[in-house]
Amino acid sequence: MTAKIIDGRTIAASLRDEIAARTARLSYRPVLVVVLVGQNPASSIYVRNKGRAAAAAGIDSRTLALPESTTEAELIAIVEGLNADPAVDGILVQLPLPPDVRNSAVIEAIDPAKDVDGFHPLNVGRLVDGLPSLAPCTPRGVMKLLDAAAIPISGARAVVLGRSAIVGKPMASLLLGADATVTIAHSRTRNLDAECRRADILVAAVGRPELVRRDWIAPGATVIDVGINRLPNGQLAGDVAFAECAEVAGAITPVPGGVGPMTIACLLENTLEAAAARRAR
Ligand code: NAD
């Protein structure tokens, strides 16, 4: 068997077009503020890409670049200022933050109605409860890929590899909300390969290049690779050994060009939805 390739670039482009059409009908431009602390090169590239995609979708994206020396109290004061600014619809504090700044303290300072990353505990709780919420962009993007590829989720056995707050846990909540039978596997899981082989849908979000091998995949399973790993030769690799797993899977996402483009598109959609919900109040 050769897997169907789930083309995230095309699916993300059509989502961005749909968002652009929706923003064109508004009487205002949604405003996203990205707060960037320090000079992390990966963050800077990511923030620049976000800015370009936002502009093309009719969203006004502003970057607040702060020095590495910014303290937690200063950062929280800045976030509170953005919370109070009626012109701002979405606030994204780019992680990682400097070592002396607690992520949790900063995330908890964001107005949950403007929390377009979906990391605030109120949004996390609403997601777990199955209530409408701003859901984290990467797992939200995975759900859209599954939908676009017409993968049945209800009743399916889903295995999420990785339990981070950014990807693994919200991914499991979204799959459970769509009626999958969900297992979360992680670094302490025994017989990881056997757990993965039980999956109708396998989502890998580990950060280990090509950890998932051909014999971890059930014939015909759907394999979603969230991993983005930079190899010593400079190339990108996912968490899944793509070529060999594509010989067994029913459908699979490539890296790059799978989940990655969906994350930014979903950030734009979260910003649009945050704007619409807040401005309707
Ligand atoms: P993380 O480091 O916070 O979490 C990794 C998880 O994998 C942990 O829960 C850990 O228990 C588990 N794990 C680690 N080693 C393991 C092993 N050998 N076997 C089984 N489980 C293991 O990472 P994260 O933020 O969740 O990101 C995971 C990957 O996804 C990274 O490669 C990251 O770059 C990528 N990522 C991609 C996007 C995107 O837009 N495509 C977004 C976020 C993260």
Short mmCIF file of C-alpha atoms and ligand atoms in Angstrom, two decimals:
data_model
loop_
_atom_site.label_atom_id
_atom_site.label_comp_id
_atom_site.label_asym_id
_atom_site.label_seq_id
_atom_site.Cartn_x
_atom_site.Cartn_y
_atom_site.Cartn_z
CA MET A 1 0.00 0.00 0.00
CA THR A 2 1.13 3.55 -0.63
CA ALA A 3 -0.37 6.20 1.62
CA LYS A 4 -2.35 9.17 0.45
CA ILE A 5 -0.30 12.29 1.22
CA ILE A 6 -2.25 14.87 3.24
CA ASP A 7 -1.12 18.15 1.72
CA GLY A 8 -1.09 20.71 4.53
CA ARG A 9 0.13 23.52 2.27
CA THR A 10 -2.92 23.34 0.03
CA ILE A 11 -5.37 22.82 2.91
CA ALA A 12 -3.83 25.75 4.85
CA ALA A 13 -3.93 27.98 1.75
CA SER A 14 -7.64 27.37 1.32
CA LEU A 15 -8.24 28.04 5.03
CA ARG A 16 -6.32 31.33 4.73
CA ASP A 17 -8.41 32.27 1.68
CA GLU A 18 -11.57 31.53 3.62
CA ILE A 19 -10.34 33.72 6.51
CA ALA A 20 -9.46 36.52 4.07
CA ALA A 21 -12.98 36.35 2.62
CA ARG A 22 -14.47 36.55 6.13
CA THR A 23 -12.27 39.48 7.22
CA ALA A 24 -13.13 41.33 3.97
CA ARG A 25 -16.77 41.37 5.07
CA LEU A 26 -15.96 42.99 8.45
CA SER A 27 -16.18 46.70 9.18
CA TYR A 28 -12.83 46.49 11.05
CA ARG A 29 -9.47 44.75 10.71
CA PRO A 30 -8.80 42.24 13.50
CA VAL A 31 -5.60 43.11 15.37
CA LEU A 32 -3.11 40.51 16.60
CA VAL A 33 -0.21 41.57 18.81
CA VAL A 34 2.75 39.19 19.01
CA VAL A 35 5.03 39.82 21.99
CA LEU A 36 8.57 38.67 21.33
CA VAL A 37 11.14 38.78 24.12
CA GLY A 38 14.84 38.51 23.24
CA GLN A 39 16.51 37.31 20.06
CA ASN A 40 15.63 33.61 19.58
CA PRO A 41 16.31 33.13 15.82
CA ALA A 42 13.64 30.41 15.39
CA SER A 43 11.06 32.62 17.11
CA SER A 44 12.01 35.61 14.95
CA ILE A 45 11.51 33.62 11.71
CA TYR A 46 8.23 32.20 12.95
CA VAL A 47 6.98 35.65 13.99
CA ARG A 48 7.91 37.11 10.59
CA ASN A 49 6.00 34.32 8.81
CA LYS A 50 2.99 34.92 11.04
CA GLY A 51 3.07 38.61 10.13
CA ARG A 52 3.08 37.91 6.38
CA ALA A 53 0.26 35.36 6.56
CA ALA A 54 -1.81 37.71 8.74
CA ALA A 55 -1.47 40.63 6.34
CA ALA A 56 -2.56 38.45 3.39
CA ALA A 57 -5.63 37.35 5.37
CA GLY A 58 -6.70 40.91 6.26
CA ILE A 59 -5.43 40.74 9.85
CA ASP A 60 -3.31 43.52 11.26
CA SER A 61 -0.38 41.80 13.00
CA ARG A 62 1.93 43.92 15.15
CA THR A 63 5.10 42.69 16.81
CA LEU A 64 6.19 44.09 20.13
CA ALA A 65 9.90 43.23 20.32
CA LEU A 66 11.21 43.50 23.88
CA PRO A 67 14.78 43.12 25.14
CA GLU A 68 16.01 39.84 26.69
CA SER A 69 16.39 41.77 29.97
CA THR A 70 12.60 42.29 30.29
CA THR A 71 11.44 41.13 33.73
CA GLU A 72 8.36 39.07 34.50
CA ALA A 73 6.67 42.08 36.16
CA GLU A 74 7.39 44.28 33.14
CA LEU A 75 6.06 41.65 30.74
CA ILE A 76 2.88 41.18 32.79
CA ALA A 77 2.34 44.96 32.84
CA ILE A 78 2.65 45.01 29.04
CA VAL A 79 0.18 42.13 28.69
CA GLU A 80 -2.25 43.94 31.01
CA GLY A 81 -1.96 47.04 28.83
CA LEU A 82 -2.85 44.95 25.75
CA ASN A 83 -5.76 43.36 27.66
CA ALA A 84 -7.15 46.83 28.37
CA ASP A 85 -6.65 48.14 24.81
CA PRO A 86 -10.00 47.83 22.98
CA ALA A 87 -8.20 47.89 19.59
CA VAL A 88 -6.36 44.62 20.34
CA ASP A 89 -8.21 41.37 19.53
CA GLY A 90 -5.51 38.75 20.00
CA ILE A 91 -2.39 38.53 22.18
CA LEU A 92 0.31 35.95 21.55
CA VAL A 93 3.36 35.82 23.80
CA GLN A 94 6.00 33.93 21.82
CA LEU A 95 7.64 31.12 23.80
CA PRO A 96 10.29 30.41 24.97
CA LEU A 97 10.63 33.28 27.43
CA PRO A 98 13.88 34.22 29.21
CA PRO A 99 14.80 31.79 32.03
CA ASP A 100 13.78 34.14 34.86
CA VAL A 101 10.29 34.69 33.49
CA ARG A 102 7.67 32.09 34.39
CA ASN A 103 5.61 31.08 31.33
CA SER A 104 2.62 30.28 33.53
CA ALA A 105 2.58 33.72 35.20
CA VAL A 106 2.62 35.49 31.85
CA ILE A 107 0.06 33.20 30.19
CA GLU A 108 -2.30 33.58 33.15
CA ALA A 109 -2.07 37.37 32.79
CA ILE A 110 -3.55 37.26 29.26
CA ASP A 111 -7.26 38.04 28.96
CA PRO A 112 -8.73 34.60 28.05
CA ALA A 113 -10.90 36.31 25.40
CA LYS A 114 -7.71 37.49 23.64
CA ASP A 115 -5.69 34.30 24.24
CA VAL A 116 -5.31 33.21 20.60
CA ASP A 117 -2.77 30.52 21.52
CA GLY A 118 -5.38 28.86 23.75
CA PHE A 119 -2.88 28.32 26.57
CA HIS A 120 -4.70 30.20 29.38
CA PRO A 121 -5.97 27.76 32.04
CA LEU A 122 -9.54 28.95 31.46
CA ASN A 123 -9.34 28.02 27.78
CA VAL A 124 -7.58 24.75 28.62
CA GLY A 125 -10.38 23.90 31.07
CA ARG A 126 -13.09 24.82 28.59
CA LEU A 127 -11.45 22.62 25.96
CA VAL A 128 -11.26 19.67 28.37
CA ASP A 129 -14.92 20.27 29.30
CA GLY A 130 -15.91 20.27 25.62
CA LEU A 131 -17.08 23.90 25.78
CA PRO A 132 -16.42 26.45 23.02
CA SER A 133 -12.92 27.82 23.53
CA LEU A 134 -9.88 29.23 21.76
CA ALA A 135 -8.06 25.92 21.17
CA PRO A 136 -4.27 25.69 20.65
CA CYS A 137 -3.42 26.24 16.99
CA THR A 138 -1.36 23.12 16.18
CA PRO A 139 -3.85 20.50 17.41
CA ARG A 140 -6.66 22.54 15.92
CA GLY A 141 -4.80 22.39 12.61
CA VAL A 142 -4.46 18.61 12.92
CA MET A 143 -8.24 18.29 13.33
CA LYS A 144 -8.71 20.33 10.16
CA LEU A 145 -6.27 18.09 8.26
CA LEU A 146 -8.20 14.99 9.37
CA ASP A 147 -11.43 16.64 8.31
CA ALA A 148 -10.07 17.74 4.93
CA ALA A 149 -8.75 14.22 4.28
CA ALA A 150 -12.17 12.78 5.30
CA ILE A 151 -10.64 10.54 8.00
CA PRO A 152 -13.38 9.10 10.22
CA ILE A 153 -12.70 10.03 13.88
CA SER A 154 -15.80 8.93 15.77
CA GLY A 155 -15.12 5.50 17.27
CA ALA A 156 -11.57 5.38 15.89
CA ARG A 157 -8.63 4.41 18.11
CA ALA A 158 -6.35 7.45 18.30
CA VAL A 159 -2.88 7.40 19.83
CA VAL A 160 -1.24 10.74 20.63
CA LEU A 161 2.50 10.42 21.06
CA GLY A 162 3.65 13.25 23.38
CA ARG A 163 1.91 14.93 26.31
CA SER A 164 2.97 18.57 26.09
CA ALA A 165 0.54 21.36 27.01
CA ILE A 166 1.06 22.88 23.56
CA VAL A 167 0.35 19.83 21.41
CA GLY A 168 -0.18 16.41 23.03
CA LYS A 169 -2.75 17.18 25.75
CA PRO A 170 -4.98 19.54 23.74
CA MET A 171 -4.70 17.14 20.79
CA ALA A 172 -6.07 14.34 22.98
CA SER A 173 -8.92 16.60 24.20
CA LEU A 174 -9.92 17.54 20.65
CA LEU A 175 -9.85 13.91 19.47
CA LEU A 176 -11.88 12.83 22.52
CA GLY A 177 -14.33 15.66 21.78
CA ALA A 178 -14.71 14.18 18.30
CA ASP A 179 -15.53 10.77 19.87
CA ALA A 180 -12.23 8.96 19.26
CA THR A 181 -10.96 6.43 21.81
CA VAL A 182 -7.79 8.21 22.87
CA THR A 183 -4.50 6.98 24.32
CA ILE A 184 -1.75 9.42 25.27
CA ALA A 185 1.70 7.82 25.04
CA HIS A 186 4.90 9.49 26.20
CA SER A 187 8.52 9.02 27.22
CA ARG A 188 7.60 6.63 30.07
CA THR A 189 5.16 4.51 28.05
CA ARG A 190 6.08 0.82 27.88
CA ASN A 191 6.01 -0.94 24.49
CA LEU A 192 5.56 2.29 22.59
CA ASP A 193 5.64 0.52 19.23
CA ALA A 194 2.81 -1.82 20.23
CA GLU A 195 0.72 1.11 21.52
CA CYS A 196 1.21 2.92 18.22
CA ARG A 197 0.31 -0.18 16.19
CA ARG A 198 -3.14 -0.14 17.81
CA ALA A 199 -3.87 3.28 16.34
CA ASP A 200 -6.29 4.01 13.53
CA ILE A 201 -5.03 7.59 13.87
CA LEU A 202 -1.50 8.21 15.14
CA VAL A 203 -0.42 11.76 15.98
CA ALA A 204 3.30 12.08 16.70
CA ALA A 205 4.38 15.18 18.66
CA VAL A 206 7.62 14.16 20.31
CA GLY A 207 10.54 16.10 18.89
CA ARG A 208 12.68 13.00 18.07
CA PRO A 209 13.62 12.70 14.40
CA GLU A 210 12.09 9.63 12.74
CA LEU A 211 11.28 7.89 16.04
CA VAL A 212 8.21 6.27 14.50
CA ARG A 213 9.17 3.38 12.21
CA ARG A 214 7.34 1.31 9.63
CA ASP A 215 6.52 -1.54 12.01
CA TRP A 216 4.84 0.91 14.47
CA ILE A 217 2.08 1.61 11.95
CA ALA A 218 -1.05 -0.51 11.46
CA PRO A 219 -1.76 -1.11 7.76
CA GLY A 220 -4.08 1.63 6.53
CA ALA A 221 -3.69 3.89 9.60
CA THR A 222 -3.63 7.68 9.36
CA VAL A 223 -0.31 9.16 10.49
CA ILE A 224 -0.04 12.83 11.43
CA ASP A 225 3.50 14.06 12.03
CA VAL A 226 3.69 17.21 14.17
CA GLY A 227 7.44 16.95 14.75
CA ILE A 228 9.80 19.54 13.35
CA ASN A 229 13.41 18.53 13.94
CA ARG A 230 16.50 20.18 12.49
CA LEU A 231 19.08 17.52 11.53
CA PRO A 232 22.84 18.16 11.80
CA ASN A 233 22.93 18.52 7.97
CA GLY A 234 20.44 21.39 8.23
CA GLN A 235 17.49 19.46 6.78
CA LEU A 236 14.13 19.18 8.50
CA ALA A 237 12.77 15.83 9.66
CA GLY A 238 9.54 14.88 11.34
CA ASP A 239 9.01 12.42 14.19
CA VAL A 240 7.98 9.79 11.63
CA ALA A 241 10.26 7.95 9.19
CA PHE A 242 8.16 9.20 6.30
CA ALA A 243 9.25 7.05 3.33
CA GLU A 244 8.96 3.69 5.09
CA CYS A 245 5.76 4.57 7.03
CA ALA A 246 4.10 5.83 3.83
CA GLU A 247 4.39 2.28 2.48
CA VAL A 248 2.12 1.00 5.27
CA ALA A 249 -0.14 3.92 6.27
CA GLY A 250 -3.42 4.78 4.58
CA ALA A 251 -2.75 8.52 4.80
CA ILE A 252 0.22 10.50 6.08
CA THR A 253 1.42 14.10 6.46
CA PRO A 254 4.87 15.13 5.18
CA VAL A 255 7.38 17.35 7.02
CA PRO A 256 7.61 20.08 5.92
CA GLY A 257 4.28 20.80 4.27
CA GLY A 258 1.93 18.94 6.63
CA VAL A 259 0.96 20.25 10.06
CA GLY A 260 3.27 23.29 10.06
CA PRO A 261 1.30 25.49 7.61
CA MET A 262 -1.93 24.68 9.48
CA THR A 263 -0.64 26.14 12.75
CA ILE A 264 -0.36 29.68 11.38
CA ALA A 265 -3.66 29.41 9.49
CA CYS A 266 -5.39 28.35 12.73
CA LEU A 267 -3.77 31.23 14.61
CA LEU A 268 -5.37 33.58 12.09
CA GLU A 269 -8.71 31.83 12.50
CA ASN A 270 -8.45 32.08 16.31
CA THR A 271 -7.70 35.81 15.95
CA LEU A 272 -10.72 36.31 13.71
CA GLU A 273 -12.95 34.35 16.10
CA ALA A 274 -11.61 36.20 19.16
CA ALA A 275 -12.30 39.51 17.41
CA ALA A 276 -15.82 38.52 16.38
CA ALA A 277 -16.73 37.19 19.85
CA ARG A 278 -15.32 40.17 21.77
CA ARG A 279 -16.63 42.85 19.44
CA ALA A 280 -20.12 41.30 19.50
CA ARG A 281 -20.30 41.68 23.31
P1 NAD B 1 7.78 18.83 24.13
O1 NAD B 1 9.24 18.59 24.19
O2 NAD B 1 7.13 19.83 25.01
O3 NAD B 1 7.02 17.44 24.39
C1 NAD B 1 7.47 16.25 23.82
C2 NAD B 1 6.68 15.08 24.36
O4 NAD B 1 7.19 13.89 23.78
C3 NAD B 1 6.77 14.91 25.87
O5 NAD B 1 5.46 14.79 26.37
C4 NAD B 1 7.55 13.60 26.08
O6 NAD B 1 6.99 12.80 27.12
C5 NAD B 1 7.39 12.89 24.78
N1 NAD B 1 8.59 12.14 24.44
C6 NAD B 1 9.87 12.59 24.43
N2 NAD B 1 10.71 11.60 24.06
C7 NAD B 1 9.96 10.52 23.82
C8 NAD B 1 10.23 9.21 23.41
N3 NAD B 1 11.48 8.81 23.14
N4 NAD B 1 9.22 8.38 23.28
C9 NAD B 1 7.95 8.77 23.53
N5 NAD B 1 7.61 10.01 23.91
C10 NAD B 1 8.61 10.87 24.06
O7 NAD B 1 7.47 19.11 22.59
P2 NAD B 1 6.20 19.80 21.86
O8 NAD B 1 6.21 21.25 22.08
O9 NAD B 1 4.96 19.02 22.14
O10 NAD B 1 6.64 19.55 20.34
C11 NAD B 1 6.81 18.25 19.82
C12 NAD B 1 7.33 18.35 18.40
O11 NAD B 1 6.37 19.04 17.61
C13 NAD B 1 8.63 19.13 18.25
O12 NAD B 1 9.37 18.56 17.20
C14 NAD B 1 8.17 20.52 17.85
O13 NAD B 1 9.13 21.21 17.11
C15 NAD B 1 6.97 20.17 17.02
N6 NAD B 1 5.96 21.24 16.94
C16 NAD B 1 5.48 21.52 15.70
C17 NAD B 1 4.49 22.47 15.56
C18 NAD B 1 3.95 22.73 14.20
O14 NAD B 1 3.42 23.79 13.94
N7 NAD B 1 4.05 21.77 13.27
C19 NAD B 1 4.00 23.15 16.66
C20 NAD B 1 4.48 22.81 17.94
C21 NAD B 1 5.47 21.84 18.06
#
